[in-house]
Short mmCIF file of C-alpha atoms in Angstrom, two decimals:
data_model
loop_
_atom_site.label_atom_id
_atom_site.label_comp_id
_atom_site.label_asym_id
_atom_site.label_seq_id
_atom_site.Cartn_x
_atom_site.Cartn_y
_atom_site.Cartn_z
CA MET C 20 -33.82 35.08 -8.53
CA SER C 21 -32.93 31.55 -7.50
CA ARG C 22 -34.16 30.08 -4.22
CA VAL C 23 -32.20 29.67 -1.01
CA GLN C 24 -30.11 26.50 -1.36
CA GLN C 25 -28.86 24.23 1.37
CA ILE C 26 -25.94 22.20 0.05
CA GLU C 27 -24.22 19.44 2.01
CA ILE C 28 -20.47 19.05 1.71
CA SER C 29 -19.46 15.60 0.43
CA ALA C 30 -16.28 13.78 1.32
CA GLY C 31 -14.80 14.61 -2.06
CA GLU C 32 -15.25 18.32 -1.38
CA ALA C 33 -13.93 18.51 2.19
CA GLY C 34 -10.92 20.65 3.00
CA GLN C 35 -11.50 23.32 0.35
CA ARG C 36 -11.72 27.02 1.08
CA LEU C 37 -15.34 28.18 1.05
CA ASP C 38 -14.81 30.75 -1.70
CA ARG C 39 -13.11 28.20 -4.00
CA TRP C 40 -15.84 25.69 -3.32
CA LEU C 41 -18.44 28.33 -4.23
CA ARG C 42 -16.71 29.32 -7.46
CA ARG C 43 -16.64 25.73 -8.58
CA ARG C 44 -20.37 25.35 -7.83
CA PHE C 45 -21.34 28.80 -9.17
CA PRO C 46 -18.71 29.90 -11.75
CA GLN C 47 -20.39 33.27 -12.32
CA LEU C 48 -19.85 34.35 -8.68
CA GLY C 49 -16.98 36.79 -8.34
CA GLN C 50 -14.74 37.06 -5.30
CA GLY C 51 -16.19 40.42 -4.39
CA ARG C 52 -19.71 39.02 -4.39
CA ILE C 53 -18.69 36.10 -2.15
CA GLU C 54 -16.95 38.42 0.34
CA LYS C 55 -20.06 40.63 0.48
CA MET C 56 -22.34 37.65 1.16
CA CYS C 57 -20.06 36.65 4.00
CA ARG C 58 -19.92 40.17 5.52
CA LYS C 59 -23.75 40.44 5.42
CA GLY C 60 -24.19 36.98 6.95
CA GLU C 61 -26.15 35.77 3.86
CA LEU C 62 -23.73 32.88 3.34
CA ARG C 63 -23.66 30.51 6.31
CA VAL C 64 -22.24 27.12 7.20
CA ASP C 65 -24.24 25.04 9.65
CA GLY C 66 -26.13 28.23 10.49
CA GLY C 67 -23.04 30.19 11.50
CA ARG C 68 -21.31 33.18 9.92
CA VAL C 69 -18.19 32.38 7.96
CA LYS C 70 -15.25 33.97 6.14
CA PRO C 71 -14.35 33.32 2.49
CA SER C 72 -11.22 31.54 3.71
CA SER C 73 -13.13 29.15 6.00
CA ARG C 74 -12.58 25.46 5.24
CA VAL C 75 -15.59 23.27 4.52
CA GLU C 76 -15.83 19.83 6.11
CA VAL C 77 -17.72 16.64 5.33
CA GLY C 78 -21.38 16.84 6.35
CA GLN C 79 -21.49 20.62 6.83
CA VAL C 80 -24.43 22.39 5.17
CA VAL C 81 -23.80 25.62 3.28
CA ARG C 82 -26.65 28.11 3.03
CA VAL C 83 -26.47 29.90 -0.31
CA PRO C 84 -28.78 32.92 -0.57
CA PRO C 85 -30.99 33.61 -3.58
CA LEU C 86 -28.85 34.54 -6.53
CA PRO C 87 -29.90 36.74 -9.51
CA GLU C 88 -30.53 34.68 -12.59
CA GLY C 89 -27.33 35.91 -14.12
CA GLU C 90 -25.46 34.39 -11.20
CA ALA C 91 -27.27 31.03 -11.26
CA PRO C 92 -24.97 28.11 -12.07
CA PRO C 93 -25.08 27.03 -15.70
CA PRO C 94 -26.26 23.55 -16.51
CA PRO C 95 -23.47 21.11 -15.64
CA GLU C 96 -21.46 20.23 -18.67
CA ARG C 97 -19.13 17.26 -18.93
CA PRO C 98 -16.33 17.93 -21.41
CA ALA C 99 -15.63 15.31 -23.98
CA ILE C 100 -13.14 12.73 -22.70
CA ALA C 101 -10.27 11.66 -24.93
CA GLU C 102 -10.34 8.02 -25.77
CA ALA C 103 -6.86 7.49 -24.32
CA ASP C 104 -7.98 8.99 -21.03
CA ALA C 105 -11.17 6.90 -21.02
CA GLN C 106 -9.15 3.74 -21.51
CA MET C 107 -6.63 4.79 -18.84
CA ILE C 108 -9.32 5.40 -16.16
CA ARG C 109 -11.22 2.21 -17.02
CA ALA C 110 -8.01 0.21 -16.77
CA ALA C 111 -7.57 1.61 -13.24
CA VAL C 112 -10.81 -0.09 -12.06
CA ILE C 113 -10.04 -2.81 -9.51
CA TYR C 114 -13.58 -3.53 -8.28
CA ARG C 115 -17.10 -2.91 -9.50
CA ASP C 116 -20.59 -3.98 -8.52
CA ASP C 117 -24.01 -2.34 -8.91
CA HIS C 118 -23.35 0.00 -6.01
CA ILE C 119 -19.62 0.61 -5.61
CA LEU C 120 -16.65 1.14 -7.90
CA ALA C 121 -12.99 1.29 -6.81
CA LEU C 122 -9.92 2.48 -8.66
CA ASN C 123 -6.21 2.06 -8.23
CA LYS C 124 -5.67 5.79 -8.73
CA PRO C 125 -2.47 6.54 -10.66
CA ALA C 126 0.13 8.73 -8.97
CA GLY C 127 0.02 12.27 -10.39
CA LEU C 128 -3.65 12.21 -11.30
CA PRO C 129 -5.68 14.68 -9.14
CA VAL C 130 -8.97 13.49 -7.68
CA GLN C 131 -10.70 16.79 -8.37
CA GLY C 132 -10.02 19.84 -10.48
CA GLY C 133 -8.33 22.94 -9.15
CA SER C 134 -6.18 25.79 -10.30
CA GLY C 135 -4.80 24.65 -13.66
CA GLN C 136 -6.06 21.08 -13.18
CA LYS C 137 -8.23 20.01 -16.11
CA ARG C 138 -7.53 16.27 -16.08
CA HIS C 139 -8.73 14.57 -12.90
CA VAL C 140 -10.74 11.56 -11.63
CA ASP C 141 -13.96 13.54 -11.15
CA GLY C 142 -13.75 14.87 -14.72
CA LEU C 143 -13.18 11.38 -16.09
CA ALA C 144 -16.07 9.81 -14.16
CA GLU C 145 -18.29 9.90 -17.23
CA ALA C 146 -16.16 7.14 -18.69
CA LEU C 147 -16.92 4.98 -15.63
CA ARG C 148 -20.71 4.73 -15.95
CA PHE C 149 -20.67 1.11 -17.18
CA GLY C 150 -24.37 1.33 -17.95
CA ALA C 151 -25.40 3.25 -14.79
CA GLU C 152 -27.76 6.18 -14.95
CA ASP C 153 -25.15 8.58 -13.54
CA PRO C 154 -21.38 8.66 -13.42
CA PRO C 155 -19.90 7.48 -10.07
CA ARG C 156 -19.44 10.02 -7.28
CA LEU C 157 -16.35 10.63 -5.15
CA VAL C 158 -16.76 9.81 -1.46
CA HIS C 159 -13.19 10.47 -0.25
CA ARG C 160 -9.92 11.80 -1.60
CA LEU C 161 -6.28 11.00 -2.16
CA ASP C 162 -3.51 13.58 -2.75
CA ARG C 163 -2.55 14.03 -6.38
CA ASP C 164 0.78 12.28 -5.97
CA THR C 165 -0.56 9.48 -3.80
CA SER C 166 -1.66 6.33 -5.64
CA GLY C 167 -3.91 3.49 -4.53
CA VAL C 168 -7.46 2.52 -3.60
CA LEU C 169 -10.03 5.21 -4.30
CA LEU C 170 -13.68 4.33 -3.64
CA MET C 171 -16.57 5.78 -5.67
CA ALA C 172 -20.37 5.45 -5.27
CA ARG C 173 -22.61 4.57 -8.24
CA SER C 174 -25.67 6.30 -6.86
CA ARG C 175 -26.60 9.23 -4.69
CA ALA C 176 -27.88 6.95 -1.94
CA MET C 177 -24.72 4.91 -1.92
CA ALA C 178 -22.62 8.09 -1.80
CA ALA C 179 -24.46 9.10 1.39
CA ALA C 180 -23.94 5.67 2.94
CA LEU C 181 -20.23 5.52 2.11
CA THR C 182 -19.65 9.14 3.21
CA GLU C 183 -21.19 8.24 6.59
CA ALA C 184 -19.00 5.18 6.82
CA PHE C 185 -15.84 7.29 6.34
CA ARG C 186 -17.12 9.91 8.78
CA ALA C 187 -17.84 7.24 11.42
CA ARG C 188 -14.45 5.65 10.81
CA GLU C 189 -15.99 2.36 9.83
CA THR C 190 -13.44 1.90 7.04
CA ARG C 191 -9.95 0.53 7.42
CA LYS C 192 -7.21 2.14 5.27
CA ILE C 193 -3.61 0.96 5.18
CA TYR C 194 -0.98 2.83 3.25
CA TRP C 195 2.48 1.66 2.28
CA ALA C 196 5.36 4.10 2.20
CA ALA C 197 9.13 4.19 1.89
CA VAL C 198 10.40 6.50 4.62
CA ALA C 199 13.83 7.87 5.41
CA GLY C 200 15.65 6.14 8.23
CA VAL C 201 14.10 3.65 10.65
CA PRO C 202 11.44 5.01 13.05
CA GLN C 203 11.97 4.08 16.69
CA PRO C 204 10.10 2.35 18.17
CA ARG C 205 9.35 0.29 15.06
CA MET C 206 5.63 0.45 15.84
CA GLY C 207 3.88 3.40 17.33
CA THR C 208 1.24 6.14 17.21
CA ILE C 209 1.78 9.82 16.19
CA ARG C 210 -0.64 12.29 17.76
CA PHE C 211 0.57 15.72 16.61
CA GLY C 212 -2.29 18.06 15.73
CA LEU C 213 -2.34 19.74 12.32
CA LEU C 214 -2.73 23.42 11.40
CA LYS C 215 -2.84 24.84 7.87
CA ALA C 216 0.27 26.93 7.43
CA GLY C 217 -1.04 29.00 4.50
CA GLY C 218 -0.06 28.74 0.90
CA HIS C 219 1.46 30.42 -2.10
CA GLY C 220 0.05 30.79 -5.58
CA ALA C 221 -3.35 31.69 -6.88
CA GLY C 222 -4.70 28.21 -6.19
CA GLY C 223 -3.11 27.77 -2.80
CA GLU C 224 -1.04 24.93 -4.26
CA GLY C 225 1.83 25.68 -1.89
CA GLU C 226 -0.28 24.99 1.19
CA LYS C 227 1.28 22.86 3.93
CA MET C 228 0.18 21.49 7.26
CA ARG C 229 2.15 22.41 10.38
CA CYS C 230 2.36 19.95 13.28
CA ILE C 231 1.22 21.08 16.70
CA HIS C 232 2.20 19.27 19.92
CA PRO C 233 -0.81 17.43 21.35
CA ARG C 234 -0.67 19.54 24.53
CA GLU C 235 -1.03 22.73 22.45
CA VAL C 236 -3.81 21.67 20.03
CA ASP C 237 -6.75 22.92 22.13
CA ALA C 238 -5.09 26.32 22.69
CA THR C 239 -4.09 26.75 18.99
CA PRO C 240 -6.85 28.35 16.82
CA GLY C 241 -7.53 26.29 13.74
CA ALA C 242 -5.56 23.28 14.89
CA LYS C 243 -7.17 19.83 14.63
CA ARG C 244 -6.25 16.65 16.38
CA ALA C 245 -4.77 13.94 14.16
CA THR C 246 -3.66 10.39 14.83
CA THR C 247 -1.52 8.06 12.74
CA ASP C 248 -0.48 4.51 13.54
CA TYR C 249 2.72 3.25 11.88
CA ALA C 250 4.65 -0.02 11.69
CA VAL C 251 8.07 -0.73 10.15
CA LEU C 252 7.77 -3.81 7.91
CA SER C 253 11.38 -3.93 6.67
CA ALA C 254 14.48 -1.77 6.62
CA LEU C 255 17.68 -1.32 4.66
CA GLY C 256 20.24 -0.65 7.34
CA GLY C 257 19.42 2.72 8.86
CA ARG C 258 18.79 4.45 5.59
CA VAL C 259 15.26 3.63 4.46
CA SER C 260 12.26 1.65 5.78
CA TRP C 261 9.11 0.09 4.33
CA ALA C 262 6.33 1.40 6.60
CA ALA C 263 2.63 0.62 6.90
CA LEU C 264 0.60 3.69 7.89
CA VAL C 265 -2.98 3.93 9.14
CA PRO C 266 -4.59 7.40 9.24
CA VAL C 267 -6.93 7.01 12.25
CA THR C 268 -8.14 10.50 11.46
CA GLY C 269 -8.32 11.82 7.89
CA ARG C 270 -6.66 15.22 7.79
CA THR C 271 -5.11 16.84 4.76
CA HIS C 272 -1.49 15.65 4.22
CA GLN C 273 -1.69 13.87 7.56
CA LEU C 274 0.66 10.97 6.81
CA ARG C 275 3.23 13.12 5.05
CA ALA C 276 3.34 15.80 7.79
CA HIS C 277 3.39 13.26 10.66
CA MET C 278 6.24 11.21 9.23
CA ALA C 279 8.32 14.30 8.57
CA GLU C 280 7.59 15.60 12.07
CA ILE C 281 9.14 12.52 13.65
CA GLY C 282 12.18 12.80 11.42
CA HIS C 283 11.30 10.16 8.86
CA PRO C 284 9.82 11.87 5.79
CA ILE C 285 8.32 9.87 2.96
CA VAL C 286 10.76 9.28 0.14
CA GLY C 287 10.19 11.72 -2.74
CA ASP C 288 8.15 14.20 -0.61
CA GLY C 289 9.53 17.54 -1.71
CA LYS C 290 6.88 19.43 0.25
CA TYR C 291 7.56 17.95 3.65
CA GLY C 292 10.89 16.14 3.33
CA GLY C 293 12.93 18.20 0.94
CA SER C 294 13.34 15.88 -2.05
CA GLY C 295 16.65 17.50 -2.91
CA GLN C 296 18.16 16.77 0.48
CA GLU C 297 20.65 13.90 0.62
CA ASN C 298 19.67 10.99 2.87
CA LEU C 299 22.76 9.87 4.76
CA GLY C 300 21.03 7.30 6.88
CA ASP C 301 20.39 9.55 9.84
CA GLY C 302 16.60 9.54 9.36
CA TRP C 303 16.30 12.76 7.37
CA GLY C 304 16.16 13.74 3.71
CA ALA C 305 13.48 12.48 1.33
CA GLY C 306 15.83 11.93 -1.60
CA LEU C 307 17.66 8.59 -1.75
CA GLY C 308 19.46 9.30 -5.02
CA GLY C 309 20.82 6.60 -7.31
CA GLU C 310 18.16 4.68 -9.20
CA VAL C 311 15.35 5.52 -6.79
CA SER C 312 12.56 7.62 -8.33
CA ARG C 313 12.11 11.10 -6.96
CA LYS C 314 8.34 10.61 -7.05
CA LEU C 315 6.35 10.38 -3.80
CA HIS C 316 6.52 6.87 -2.35
CA LEU C 317 3.11 6.78 -0.70
CA HIS C 318 0.41 4.28 -1.79
CA ALA C 319 -3.05 3.56 -0.45
CA ARG C 320 -2.50 -0.23 -0.40
CA SER C 321 -5.77 -1.48 1.00
CA LEU C 322 -9.25 -0.45 2.13
CA SER C 323 -11.86 -2.57 3.83
CA LEU C 324 -15.40 -1.79 4.91
CA ILE C 325 -18.76 -3.44 5.46
CA HIS C 326 -20.65 -3.23 2.18
CA PRO C 327 -23.77 -1.04 2.84
CA VAL C 328 -26.00 -3.32 0.71
CA THR C 329 -24.67 -6.87 1.13
CA GLY C 330 -23.59 -6.48 4.74
CA ARG C 331 -20.39 -8.42 3.92
CA ARG C 332 -16.84 -7.17 4.48
CA LEU C 333 -15.37 -5.81 1.27
CA SER C 334 -11.55 -5.83 1.15
CA LEU C 335 -9.79 -4.05 -1.70
CA THR C 336 -6.07 -4.12 -2.52
CA ALA C 337 -4.19 -2.00 -5.06
CA ALA C 338 -0.92 -2.97 -6.73
CA LEU C 339 2.04 -0.62 -6.30
CA PRO C 340 2.63 2.03 -8.99
CA ASP C 341 5.52 1.46 -11.30
CA HIS C 342 7.96 3.84 -9.57
CA MET C 343 7.33 2.21 -6.14
CA ALA C 344 7.42 -1.29 -7.60
CA ARG C 345 10.91 -0.54 -9.00
CA THR C 346 12.07 0.69 -5.59
CA TRP C 347 10.60 -2.38 -3.84
CA GLY C 348 12.33 -4.67 -6.40
CA MET C 349 15.66 -2.91 -5.94
CA LEU C 350 15.41 -3.23 -2.16
CA ASP C 351 14.17 -6.84 -2.37
CA TRP C 352 10.94 -6.00 -0.54
CA ARG C 353 8.16 -8.49 -1.36
CA ALA C 354 4.48 -8.19 -0.51
CA GLY C 355 4.26 -11.86 0.39
CA ASP C 356 6.81 -11.43 3.18
CA VAL C 357 4.68 -9.06 5.28
CA PRO C 358 1.20 -9.32 6.88
CA GLU C 359 -1.72 -7.67 5.11
CA ASP C 360 -2.54 -5.86 8.36
CA PRO C 361 0.53 -5.60 10.68
CA PHE C 362 -1.62 -3.91 13.35
CA GLU C 363 -3.97 -6.86 13.72
CA GLU C 364 -3.87 -8.64 17.05
CA PRO C 365 -2.59 -12.20 16.75
CA GLN C 366 -5.35 -14.79 17.18
#
């Protein structure tokens, strides 16, 4: 039998169902075994009883009871990485020092594996050692179809420090998006809570977040408060806008759900905006048509934080992915025409 294990949830693991998180950690565990451990109270999160469908959050500690040897996790194996994939992920590096590595994550590349996902950032981390003892570790996530700055830690100690920085909201993240219509007012804050609406498919890939009015969040089981700041940087008539978005909180699909809720979904967002809907300039419909790509137009443009080792502010910026760069070029939107942080108070 193995010993009782106390495993802390990292930022890269947050938001998963407990049973799926367990099966990734312990592939030999069947669903029936997991459900039995939950019923008997052997499996606990932060000391409390849980259900297999419970969601794990950053910093929570999962108590895993002793497992028979046959159910112990096999030694971790990193599959061989194709040379083309190794070159691709190395080319995505935009910053590296002895402690931190940052990528401009390509759109369409998942951060972690899931149902049917075999090619992802975590699985390609072996190609990002650059002489370090271990491959870099994830400390936060981006949606598969969202591109942009993704920070990784090059040691266990640095992973803990960066995870705490994200948890304490000591990082500053600004996203760029093309959104349908022109939000009014042109700068504001969205405070709708978010509730998982359930999903379809074996891997839950159809899951969506449902917005809950701020007054109803506390009375809605499972709902979590969420806050997004937005600012319109430029607009093409009333049809489409270039928006800067800051996720004050870090909920799953927060930016996508919030922008759709106020009637201005992100261009190309088939999940929340209906990518097949025609945008007639009335602030709805995530499909612009014409030469505009149907891919999601959401990009983690910049991230800044105080470096845990040097104590200096580290500011990282990621170039737009090709499909967004084409849209920006077509609409004559230029990065040099807008402030790096439109929310900054003038000096």
